[in-house]
């Protein structure tokens, strides 16, 4: 089995990566600006939606129900999709999915494909697989183009180039499209992308996409987008190959009435994004004449098997948790070493991957709860983070931290030992006190005193004060 | 391949056999039916479409053709494709008109504008919904031209998203496109910029009465 | 009313003045305060860091110590959140049905300090006098965990002499997060820097909160930067009556 989540297996720990990124003032400014704008917009359109909490409840319940009957809904989807002229493929892992997709493209003699933004394809590393087979993938989503042309990595699940500002995008486009006089207004940049891609849209015969929702009842697929590149890729080519995680299925067509209210408001802070396409299989005279869909596991069934964390699979990839996360807002997405960044990435990546990788991710959170509050399908991310921390602790061998934590638990288990430890602490701290303050601690605790002073332990604990008072009160 | 399918299904069944809480009924306490008056519903739709940078025109059922003719003239449109099944009485008096059936005369990518009807419009989100039936054209027809002119009849406007899904109940397997404004992106600094790959201009003609 | 105090381990050890203030305040309001000496820690740090096994006996100990208490007051929203949000699940997972039942019976009697004052005792004006410019930091557990809403502010607004100033970006985490502040020290410091900027911009002398954990972190930074701004637990403000006691 080769479960892969982008290149996260070889990524440095969150702490290491964050350290470097915190020094990139330009990146931090870009991330801050973009997340400020989007959280403000989201706040407005969520605030005006009077039934928002009821929609969240419905969205969460639909997802929970679907996962519980996932085999049935996938089979129902497969049957309806096939009856409508589509072909379903099943893939247990990244390599298998890539083999299927590369095989389909080759079978149709394709040397290039046009791609709609799909995080799933980044997850499985589809682009390198296509390139290795001599097939050139053209990313057509503006942000994906910025990342592809700049040989960069995505830093956000909805806006992968969120870490770049207009001047930086201008540099990338000017070089890659050979447009030395390109301006840096967003309008200039979108116009350049339009000209650059128009000919590809009309010429390339094979499209590759992801899917936002698969509809079991009808065999339909729903794709949510803004630019129209999605509509181009899924209607102009002769062959369309889509790849989707098995958790993307929803039971009924009408369930979209919930999802299509939750997703745009959460993702881009819009009442509705410019385009949603919903279609079923192959339509005579309208769109591709061949439609393949690859259903991907790649670790998802492992997540599904864990009752404490399976709600991770509710995710509809809106990115609201990234935008609101105070940690993400400091570091941006690259620190997470995964194409799935931010709070959702911190729970999804290690679970898909196995806990031996990405061990630092469940700790990349202050557990402030902002992610849970904004999640449109009510994934309790802090709770899953804590659960994953528990698994890491369970699987690790003894180390300084675990010994200290266990010793402290021992102390807390007895009020007598606790009191003794308080007394001992007061004595033990004196070598670190200077001028009435603790300013420099050794080891891991040095991370505290790097930027913060610490008041020494007072001479009398609360319980000592209490006991003294009781005594004097007789 | 059949083996992979069975393997995956087996894994899924094994996974979902692990401990679940009680199966609860799906809560659907969100708003289904809107509460606005017909007039307010239409005004909301138009306001929200304007926010998306769509251009709004209003017409009575008698002067739709004239309104479209005028706006084509105003926009200096030279070629306009019209899908099959578009109401004949609404056809503009306009030389550059090309029926969908005659697209071999001129490739779609070179045509400037497209004129369609829609199936339903959603006030709450400012969305036009096309199911690509008669008068609405194939999906590519409303995609490649730079201007999309869409005719919306007053009585097609619903208030909420669930009401729109009720209206689509007969068309669940049709190709459906929700259009909420001209093509746009927020990929650069999260600012919505009009016009990327789809039509950069969306003109909506609201037909009253 | 008899009120049983769970002071929490870090208040006991590092912030005795907070506990003393809670006692003075509640006694001034005419209540009897009880402090069981068998108490230590709710297990939050262990639980949140992944040492859930170690947290379980601490929960048992808490239940044991407070099982007969009528009203439990805790001057720390994060410890209340630990008890309210995690104890029922931990008890259930332990497979001990009697324990789960006891936890369920205990929870309605657990109150964070401002919950106790506003909800249980129906108070807003507790007779405090505090002539300082103060800004209130809403800790994440108070805001999103317990959903305290404006309870702390309602109490603060009734304090005589106070000049209460609003903190910008009040819903943003200060970057403490328990062991997060040590494990991800640099990111925590970046978050702290932003919080300190907001605190300084208020022009307040005092930054208050219902959690000494955040305040220890915020004050650590403010002191290192020589800002002159102090942090004070809300209980200490409410306990001040101008007598200087």
Short mmCIF file of C-alpha atoms in Angstrom, two decimals, chain A residues 41-470:
data_model
loop_
_atom_site.label_atom_id
_atom_site.label_comp_id
_atom_site.label_asym_id
_atom_site.label_seq_id
_atom_site.Cartn_x
_atom_site.Cartn_y
_atom_site.Cartn_z
CA UNK A 41 -16.58 38.57 4.40
CA UNK A 42 -17.56 35.24 5.90
CA UNK A 43 -18.71 36.94 9.09
CA UNK A 44 -21.06 39.19 7.12
CA UNK A 45 -22.74 36.51 5.01
CA UNK A 46 -22.97 34.02 7.85
CA UNK A 47 -24.32 36.73 10.13
CA UNK A 48 -27.19 37.51 7.75
CA UNK A 49 -28.17 33.83 7.42
CA UNK A 50 -30.70 33.48 10.24
CA UNK A 51 -30.85 29.69 10.01
CA UNK A 52 -27.07 29.17 9.94
CA UNK A 53 -26.95 26.89 13.00
CA UNK A 54 -29.83 24.79 11.64
CA UNK A 55 -27.97 24.45 8.34
CA UNK A 56 -24.81 23.35 10.20
CA UNK A 57 -26.82 20.78 12.12
CA UNK A 58 -28.33 19.47 8.90
CA UNK A 59 -24.98 19.42 7.09
CA UNK A 60 -23.29 17.58 9.90
CA UNK A 61 -26.15 15.07 10.18
CA UNK A 62 -26.19 14.39 6.43
CA UNK A 63 -22.48 13.64 6.52
CA UNK A 64 -22.72 11.47 9.61
CA UNK A 65 -25.61 9.52 8.14
CA UNK A 66 -23.83 9.05 4.82
CA UNK A 67 -20.65 7.73 6.44
CA UNK A 68 -22.66 5.27 8.45
CA UNK A 69 -24.12 3.84 5.24
CA UNK A 70 -21.16 4.60 3.02
CA UNK A 71 -21.08 1.23 1.24
CA UNK A 72 -24.75 1.49 0.28
CA UNK A 73 -24.49 5.05 -0.97
CA UNK A 74 -21.35 4.36 -3.00
CA UNK A 75 -23.01 1.38 -4.65
CA UNK A 76 -26.13 3.42 -5.35
CA UNK A 77 -23.96 6.14 -6.82
CA UNK A 78 -22.02 3.67 -8.93
CA UNK A 79 -25.17 2.15 -10.35
CA UNK A 80 -26.79 5.47 -11.22
CA UNK A 81 -23.55 6.92 -12.61
CA UNK A 82 -23.00 3.85 -14.78
CA UNK A 83 -26.60 3.87 -15.99
CA UNK A 84 -26.06 7.49 -17.07
CA UNK A 85 -23.13 6.46 -19.26
CA UNK A 86 -20.22 6.99 -16.84
CA UNK A 87 -17.45 4.61 -15.80
CA UNK A 88 -16.56 4.14 -12.13
CA UNK A 89 -13.05 3.07 -11.05
CA UNK A 90 -12.04 2.14 -7.52
CA UNK A 91 -8.58 2.95 -6.14
CA UNK A 92 -7.27 1.89 -2.74
CA UNK A 93 -4.32 4.28 -2.74
CA UNK A 94 -2.51 7.08 -4.51
CA UNK A 95 -0.50 4.88 -6.86
CA UNK A 96 -3.52 2.93 -7.96
CA UNK A 97 -5.49 6.11 -8.67
CA UNK A 98 -2.59 7.59 -10.62
CA UNK A 99 -2.19 4.40 -12.68
CA UNK A 100 -5.86 4.47 -13.61
CA UNK A 101 -5.83 8.14 -14.59
CA UNK A 102 -2.55 7.98 -16.52
CA UNK A 103 -3.85 4.84 -18.26
CA UNK A 104 -7.06 6.58 -19.33
CA UNK A 105 -5.20 9.60 -20.67
CA UNK A 106 -2.78 7.40 -22.62
CA UNK A 107 -5.61 5.27 -23.96
CA UNK A 108 -7.01 8.42 -25.57
CA UNK A 109 -3.62 9.43 -26.89
CA UNK A 110 -3.47 12.53 -24.70
CA UNK A 111 -0.20 14.46 -24.40
CA UNK A 112 -1.75 17.12 -22.20
CA UNK A 113 -4.75 17.56 -19.94
CA UNK A 114 -6.59 20.57 -18.56
CA UNK A 115 -7.26 20.42 -14.85
CA UNK A 116 -9.82 21.95 -12.54
CA UNK A 117 -8.64 22.68 -9.04
CA UNK A 118 -8.65 19.40 -7.15
CA UNK A 119 -6.94 18.95 -3.82
CA UNK A 120 -7.39 15.22 -4.18
CA UNK A 121 -5.10 15.20 -7.21
CA UNK A 122 -2.48 17.03 -5.16
CA UNK A 123 -2.98 14.51 -2.39
CA UNK A 124 -2.18 11.58 -4.69
CA UNK A 125 0.57 13.44 -6.53
CA UNK A 126 -1.17 13.19 -9.88
CA UNK A 127 0.80 15.91 -11.65
CA UNK A 128 4.21 14.27 -11.12
CA UNK A 129 2.68 10.95 -12.21
CA UNK A 130 1.30 12.50 -15.40
CA UNK A 131 4.58 14.24 -16.13
CA UNK A 132 6.50 11.02 -15.61
CA UNK A 133 4.28 9.50 -18.29
CA UNK A 134 5.02 12.37 -20.68
CA UNK A 135 1.65 14.06 -20.18
CA UNK A 136 1.55 17.77 -19.40
CA UNK A 137 -1.10 18.88 -16.92
CA UNK A 138 -2.31 22.45 -17.30
CA UNK A 139 -3.69 23.82 -14.06
CA UNK A 140 -6.51 26.19 -14.95
CA UNK A 141 -7.61 27.55 -11.60
CA UNK A 142 -5.91 30.92 -11.19
CA UNK A 143 -4.33 30.08 -7.84
CA UNK A 144 -3.26 26.64 -9.02
CA UNK A 145 -1.70 28.27 -12.07
CA UNK A 146 0.23 30.64 -9.84
CA UNK A 147 1.51 27.68 -7.85
CA UNK A 148 2.29 25.59 -10.93
CA UNK A 149 3.99 28.35 -12.93
CA UNK A 150 5.91 29.49 -9.86
CA UNK A 151 7.04 25.91 -9.07
CA UNK A 152 5.57 26.53 -5.63
CA UNK A 153 3.43 24.50 -3.23
CA UNK A 154 -0.19 25.13 -2.28
CA UNK A 155 -0.63 26.80 1.10
CA UNK A 156 -4.42 26.80 1.40
CA UNK A 157 -7.11 24.32 0.38
CA UNK A 158 -9.37 26.88 -1.30
CA UNK A 159 -6.90 29.59 -2.29
CA UNK A 160 -3.64 27.70 -2.81
CA UNK A 161 -1.67 30.86 -3.65
CA UNK A 162 -2.98 32.87 -0.72
CA UNK A 163 0.60 33.47 0.40
CA UNK A 164 1.41 35.47 -2.74
CA UNK A 165 0.45 39.10 -3.27
CA UNK A 166 -0.34 40.75 -6.60
CA UNK A 167 3.22 41.89 -7.24
CA UNK A 168 4.56 38.40 -6.72
CA UNK A 169 1.86 36.92 -8.97
CA UNK A 170 2.78 39.50 -11.60
CA UNK A 171 6.42 38.38 -11.47
CA UNK A 172 5.46 34.73 -11.95
CA UNK A 173 3.08 35.41 -14.83
CA UNK A 174 5.39 37.86 -16.57
CA UNK A 175 8.15 35.27 -16.59
CA UNK A 176 6.11 32.17 -17.41
CA UNK A 177 3.91 33.82 -20.06
CA UNK A 178 6.69 36.00 -21.39
CA UNK A 179 4.81 39.25 -20.78
CA UNK A 180 7.43 41.77 -19.64
CA UNK A 181 4.94 44.65 -19.66
CA UNK A 182 2.26 42.94 -17.59
CA UNK A 183 0.66 45.20 -14.98
CA UNK A 184 0.05 44.15 -11.38
CA UNK A 185 -3.61 45.06 -10.97
CA UNK A 186 -5.67 41.91 -10.30
CA UNK A 187 -7.60 42.73 -13.51
CA UNK A 188 -4.37 42.62 -15.52
CA UNK A 189 -3.47 39.29 -14.01
CA UNK A 190 -6.85 37.67 -14.62
CA UNK A 191 -6.88 38.96 -18.19
CA UNK A 192 -3.46 37.42 -18.76
CA UNK A 193 -4.69 34.10 -17.40
CA UNK A 194 -7.75 34.29 -19.66
CA UNK A 195 -5.66 34.82 -22.77
CA UNK A 196 -3.10 32.21 -21.76
CA UNK A 197 -5.63 29.45 -21.16
CA UNK A 198 -8.36 30.15 -23.74
CA UNK A 199 -6.54 28.30 -26.49
CA UNK A 200 -5.83 25.33 -24.19
CA UNK A 201 -9.48 25.07 -23.25
CA UNK A 202 -10.46 24.90 -26.90
CA UNK A 203 -7.72 22.50 -27.93
CA UNK A 204 -7.05 19.97 -25.18
CA UNK A 205 -9.24 16.89 -25.45
CA UNK A 206 -9.01 15.53 -21.92
CA UNK A 207 -10.11 17.20 -18.71
CA UNK A 208 -9.21 16.17 -15.14
CA UNK A 209 -11.27 17.26 -12.19
CA UNK A 210 -12.15 16.55 -8.59
CA UNK A 211 -15.68 16.70 -7.24
CA UNK A 212 -17.29 18.62 -4.43
CA UNK A 213 -20.24 16.27 -4.09
CA UNK A 214 -21.30 12.95 -5.59
CA UNK A 215 -25.04 12.36 -5.50
CA UNK A 216 -26.00 8.75 -4.76
CA UNK A 217 -29.62 9.14 -5.78
CA UNK A 218 -28.92 10.38 -9.30
CA UNK A 219 -25.31 9.45 -10.00
CA UNK A 220 -24.71 13.17 -10.32
CA UNK A 221 -21.54 15.16 -9.69
CA UNK A 222 -21.43 18.71 -8.35
CA UNK A 223 -18.52 21.09 -8.86
CA UNK A 224 -18.40 24.48 -7.19
CA UNK A 225 -16.15 27.18 -8.67
CA UNK A 226 -15.78 30.83 -9.50
CA UNK A 227 -13.77 31.46 -12.60
CA UNK A 228 -15.46 29.36 -15.26
CA UNK A 229 -12.31 27.30 -15.74
CA UNK A 230 -14.21 24.46 -14.13
CA UNK A 231 -17.08 24.72 -16.59
CA UNK A 232 -14.52 24.83 -19.43
CA UNK A 233 -12.77 21.67 -18.25
CA UNK A 234 -15.92 19.70 -17.66
CA UNK A 235 -17.85 20.64 -20.79
CA UNK A 236 -15.34 21.29 -23.60
CA UNK A 237 -13.07 18.19 -23.61
CA UNK A 238 -14.12 14.91 -25.19
CA UNK A 239 -13.09 12.91 -22.16
CA UNK A 240 -13.40 13.85 -18.51
CA UNK A 241 -11.66 12.00 -15.69
CA UNK A 242 -12.66 12.93 -12.14
CA UNK A 243 -11.06 11.76 -8.92
CA UNK A 244 -12.92 11.94 -5.63
CA UNK A 245 -12.51 10.61 -2.12
CA UNK A 246 -15.14 8.09 -1.11
CA UNK A 247 -16.41 10.51 1.54
CA UNK A 248 -17.64 12.96 -1.09
CA UNK A 249 -20.92 11.15 -1.65
CA UNK A 250 -24.21 12.58 -0.35
CA UNK A 251 -27.50 10.66 -0.43
CA UNK A 252 -29.92 12.88 -2.34
CA UNK A 253 -29.96 15.58 -4.97
CA UNK A 254 -31.91 17.79 -2.56
CA UNK A 255 -29.15 17.50 0.07
CA UNK A 256 -27.33 20.06 -2.06
CA UNK A 257 -29.82 22.64 -0.79
CA UNK A 258 -27.91 22.42 2.50
CA UNK A 259 -24.38 22.00 1.18
CA UNK A 260 -24.65 24.78 -1.40
CA UNK A 261 -25.66 27.18 1.34
CA UNK A 262 -22.90 26.11 3.72
CA UNK A 263 -19.97 25.87 1.33
CA UNK A 264 -19.81 29.26 -0.46
CA UNK A 265 -20.47 31.33 2.66
CA UNK A 266 -17.77 29.41 4.52
CA UNK A 267 -15.23 29.18 1.71
CA UNK A 268 -15.16 32.56 0.02
CA UNK A 269 -17.60 34.58 2.09
CA UNK A 270 -20.05 34.82 -0.78
CA UNK A 271 -23.79 34.19 -0.76
CA UNK A 272 -23.10 31.99 -3.75
CA UNK A 273 -19.99 31.45 -5.79
CA UNK A 274 -20.33 32.34 -9.49
CA UNK A 275 -20.77 28.82 -10.85
CA UNK A 276 -22.07 25.49 -9.63
CA UNK A 277 -22.28 22.65 -12.13
CA UNK A 278 -24.39 19.60 -11.40
CA UNK A 279 -24.66 16.90 -14.03
CA UNK A 280 -25.15 13.19 -14.39
CA UNK A 281 -22.96 10.99 -16.53
CA UNK A 282 -22.83 11.72 -20.24
CA UNK A 283 -25.32 14.09 -21.88
CA UNK A 284 -25.87 13.62 -25.57
CA UNK A 285 -24.63 16.65 -27.49
CA UNK A 286 -23.61 18.54 -24.35
CA UNK A 287 -20.22 17.96 -22.72
CA UNK A 288 -17.72 15.09 -22.83
CA UNK A 289 -18.74 11.87 -24.49
CA UNK A 290 -16.77 9.83 -21.98
CA UNK A 291 -16.81 10.40 -18.21
CA UNK A 292 -14.67 8.40 -15.76
CA UNK A 293 -14.77 8.72 -12.03
CA UNK A 294 -12.07 7.35 -9.73
CA UNK A 295 -13.26 6.64 -6.17
CA UNK A 296 -10.31 6.97 -3.84
CA UNK A 297 -9.64 5.40 -0.46
CA UNK A 298 -5.99 6.38 0.27
CA UNK A 299 -6.37 5.97 4.02
CA UNK A 300 -9.98 7.12 4.33
CA UNK A 301 -11.31 3.74 5.46
CA UNK A 302 -8.77 3.84 8.30
CA UNK A 303 -10.18 7.19 9.40
CA UNK A 304 -13.70 5.81 9.04
CA UNK A 305 -12.89 2.91 11.34
CA UNK A 306 -12.04 5.25 14.23
CA UNK A 307 -15.23 6.34 16.01
CA UNK A 308 -13.32 9.07 17.85
CA UNK A 309 -12.15 10.77 14.71
CA UNK A 310 -14.28 9.67 11.76
CA UNK A 311 -16.04 13.03 11.73
CA UNK A 312 -12.84 14.26 10.04
CA UNK A 313 -14.42 12.82 6.87
CA UNK A 314 -17.33 15.28 7.13
CA UNK A 315 -15.00 17.93 5.71
CA UNK A 316 -16.29 19.73 2.62
CA UNK A 317 -12.96 21.55 2.09
CA UNK A 318 -14.22 25.09 2.68
CA UNK A 319 -11.05 26.34 4.36
CA UNK A 320 -12.90 28.39 6.99
CA UNK A 321 -10.89 26.72 9.76
CA UNK A 322 -7.64 27.78 8.12
CA UNK A 323 -8.74 31.38 7.76
CA UNK A 324 -9.80 31.70 11.37
CA UNK A 325 -6.95 29.71 12.93
CA UNK A 326 -4.56 31.96 14.91
CA UNK A 327 -1.73 29.49 14.26
CA UNK A 328 -2.32 29.30 10.49
CA UNK A 329 -2.58 33.09 10.40
CA UNK A 330 0.95 33.34 11.79
CA UNK A 331 2.68 30.69 9.71
CA UNK A 332 0.64 30.20 6.53
CA UNK A 333 0.05 26.77 5.09
CA UNK A 334 3.55 25.58 4.19
CA UNK A 335 4.46 24.97 7.83
CA UNK A 336 2.07 22.03 7.90
CA UNK A 337 4.16 20.15 5.32
CA UNK A 338 0.98 18.85 3.72
CA UNK A 339 -1.33 19.98 0.96
CA UNK A 340 -3.97 19.91 3.70
CA UNK A 341 -2.91 22.78 5.97
CA UNK A 342 -4.44 24.44 8.99
CA UNK A 343 -6.61 22.76 11.61
CA UNK A 344 -8.28 20.32 9.22
CA UNK A 345 -4.87 19.41 7.80
CA UNK A 346 -3.54 18.88 11.31
CA UNK A 347 -6.13 16.16 11.86
CA UNK A 348 -6.52 14.80 8.33
CA UNK A 349 -2.89 14.41 7.27
CA UNK A 350 -1.72 12.29 10.22
CA UNK A 351 -4.78 10.09 10.04
CA UNK A 352 -4.55 9.39 6.31
CA UNK A 353 -0.86 8.90 6.59
CA UNK A 354 -0.48 6.91 9.76
CA UNK A 355 0.70 8.49 12.96
CA UNK A 356 4.38 7.80 12.36
CA UNK A 357 4.37 10.69 9.89
CA UNK A 358 3.22 14.18 10.69
CA UNK A 359 3.49 13.63 14.43
CA UNK A 360 4.00 17.30 15.11
CA UNK A 361 0.73 18.33 13.45
CA UNK A 362 -1.77 17.50 16.22
CA UNK A 363 0.30 19.76 18.48
CA UNK A 364 0.23 22.68 16.04
CA UNK A 365 -2.79 24.17 17.77
CA UNK A 366 -3.52 26.13 20.93
CA UNK A 367 -6.92 24.35 21.06
CA UNK A 368 -8.61 27.75 20.96
CA UNK A 369 -11.71 26.26 19.34
CA UNK A 370 -12.15 28.88 16.61
CA UNK A 371 -12.03 26.13 13.96
CA UNK A 372 -14.91 24.20 15.49
CA UNK A 373 -16.96 27.34 15.79
CA UNK A 374 -16.75 28.12 12.07
CA UNK A 375 -16.86 24.58 10.68
CA UNK A 376 -19.99 24.33 8.49
CA UNK A 377 -20.32 20.61 9.16
CA UNK A 378 -19.42 20.87 12.85
CA UNK A 379 -16.21 18.85 12.95
CA UNK A 380 -14.99 19.12 16.54
CA UNK A 381 -11.39 19.64 15.46
CA UNK A 382 -9.98 20.42 18.95
CA UNK A 383 -11.42 17.19 20.26
CA UNK A 384 -9.95 15.17 17.40
CA UNK A 385 -6.59 16.91 17.90
CA UNK A 386 -6.56 15.86 21.55
CA UNK A 387 -7.56 12.32 20.60
CA UNK A 388 -4.67 12.15 18.11
CA UNK A 389 -2.26 13.50 20.72
CA UNK A 390 -3.38 10.61 22.90
CA UNK A 391 -2.54 8.15 20.15
CA UNK A 392 0.88 9.69 19.66
CA UNK A 393 1.60 9.44 23.39
CA UNK A 394 0.38 5.83 23.41
CA UNK A 395 2.72 4.88 20.60
CA UNK A 396 5.83 6.79 21.66
CA UNK A 397 8.64 5.40 23.74
CA UNK A 398 9.61 7.08 27.02
CA UNK A 399 11.16 10.54 26.66
CA UNK A 400 11.82 13.60 28.80
CA UNK A 401 8.30 14.87 28.35
CA UNK A 402 6.53 11.60 29.06
CA UNK A 403 8.61 10.97 32.16
CA UNK A 404 7.88 14.47 33.44
CA UNK A 405 4.17 14.20 32.66
CA UNK A 406 3.90 10.87 34.40
CA UNK A 407 5.79 12.15 37.41
CA UNK A 408 3.48 15.15 37.62
CA UNK A 409 0.43 12.90 37.41
CA UNK A 410 1.88 10.92 40.31
CA UNK A 411 2.22 14.12 42.29
CA UNK A 412 -1.33 15.25 41.50
CA UNK A 413 -2.74 11.89 42.56
CA UNK A 414 -1.94 12.66 46.22
CA UNK A 415 -2.62 15.96 48.00
CA UNK A 416 0.31 15.22 50.30
CA UNK A 417 2.74 14.77 47.43
CA UNK A 418 1.25 17.87 45.78
CA UNK A 419 1.95 19.97 48.85
CA UNK A 420 5.45 18.58 49.12
CA UNK A 421 6.06 19.39 45.47
CA UNK A 422 4.89 22.97 46.00
CA UNK A 423 7.44 23.35 48.80
CA UNK A 424 10.14 21.68 46.75
CA UNK A 425 9.39 23.91 43.76
CA UNK A 426 9.88 27.03 45.83
CA UNK A 427 13.33 25.82 46.81
CA UNK A 428 14.19 24.41 43.38
CA UNK A 429 13.39 27.64 41.53
CA UNK A 430 15.92 29.86 43.31
CA UNK A 431 18.86 29.30 40.90
CA UNK A 432 16.68 30.65 38.08
CA UNK A 433 15.47 33.80 39.81
CA UNK A 434 17.25 37.02 39.01
CA UNK A 435 16.03 40.41 40.14
CA UNK A 436 12.85 38.86 41.47
CA UNK A 437 11.96 37.18 38.16
CA UNK A 438 12.61 33.96 36.28
CA UNK A 439 14.08 34.97 32.95
CA UNK A 440 15.96 31.96 31.74
CA UNK A 441 14.87 28.36 32.09
CA UNK A 442 16.73 25.31 30.78
CA UNK A 443 15.56 22.71 28.24
CA UNK A 444 12.08 22.82 26.72
CA UNK A 445 10.96 25.36 29.31
CA UNK A 446 13.45 27.76 27.79
CA UNK A 447 10.83 28.22 25.05
CA UNK A 448 8.77 29.96 27.69
CA UNK A 449 11.43 32.32 28.95
CA UNK A 450 12.63 33.11 25.43
CA UNK A 451 10.01 35.88 25.25
CA UNK A 452 8.26 35.82 28.59
CA UNK A 453 9.25 36.48 32.16
CA UNK A 454 7.89 34.21 34.84
CA UNK A 455 6.93 35.29 38.30
CA UNK A 456 8.56 32.98 40.84
CA UNK A 457 6.32 30.77 42.96
CA UNK A 458 5.03 32.80 45.89
CA UNK A 459 6.20 31.96 49.37
CA UNK A 460 2.79 30.77 50.44
CA UNK A 461 0.44 28.59 48.41
CA UNK A 462 -3.29 29.06 48.61
CA UNK A 463 -3.76 25.92 50.65
CA UNK A 464 -1.13 27.07 53.14
CA UNK A 465 -2.95 30.39 53.49
CA UNK A 466 -6.21 28.52 54.01
CA UNK A 467 -4.76 26.20 56.62
CA UNK A 468 -3.22 29.10 58.47
CA UNK A 469 -6.53 30.96 58.46
CA UNK A 470 -8.42 27.91 59.67
#
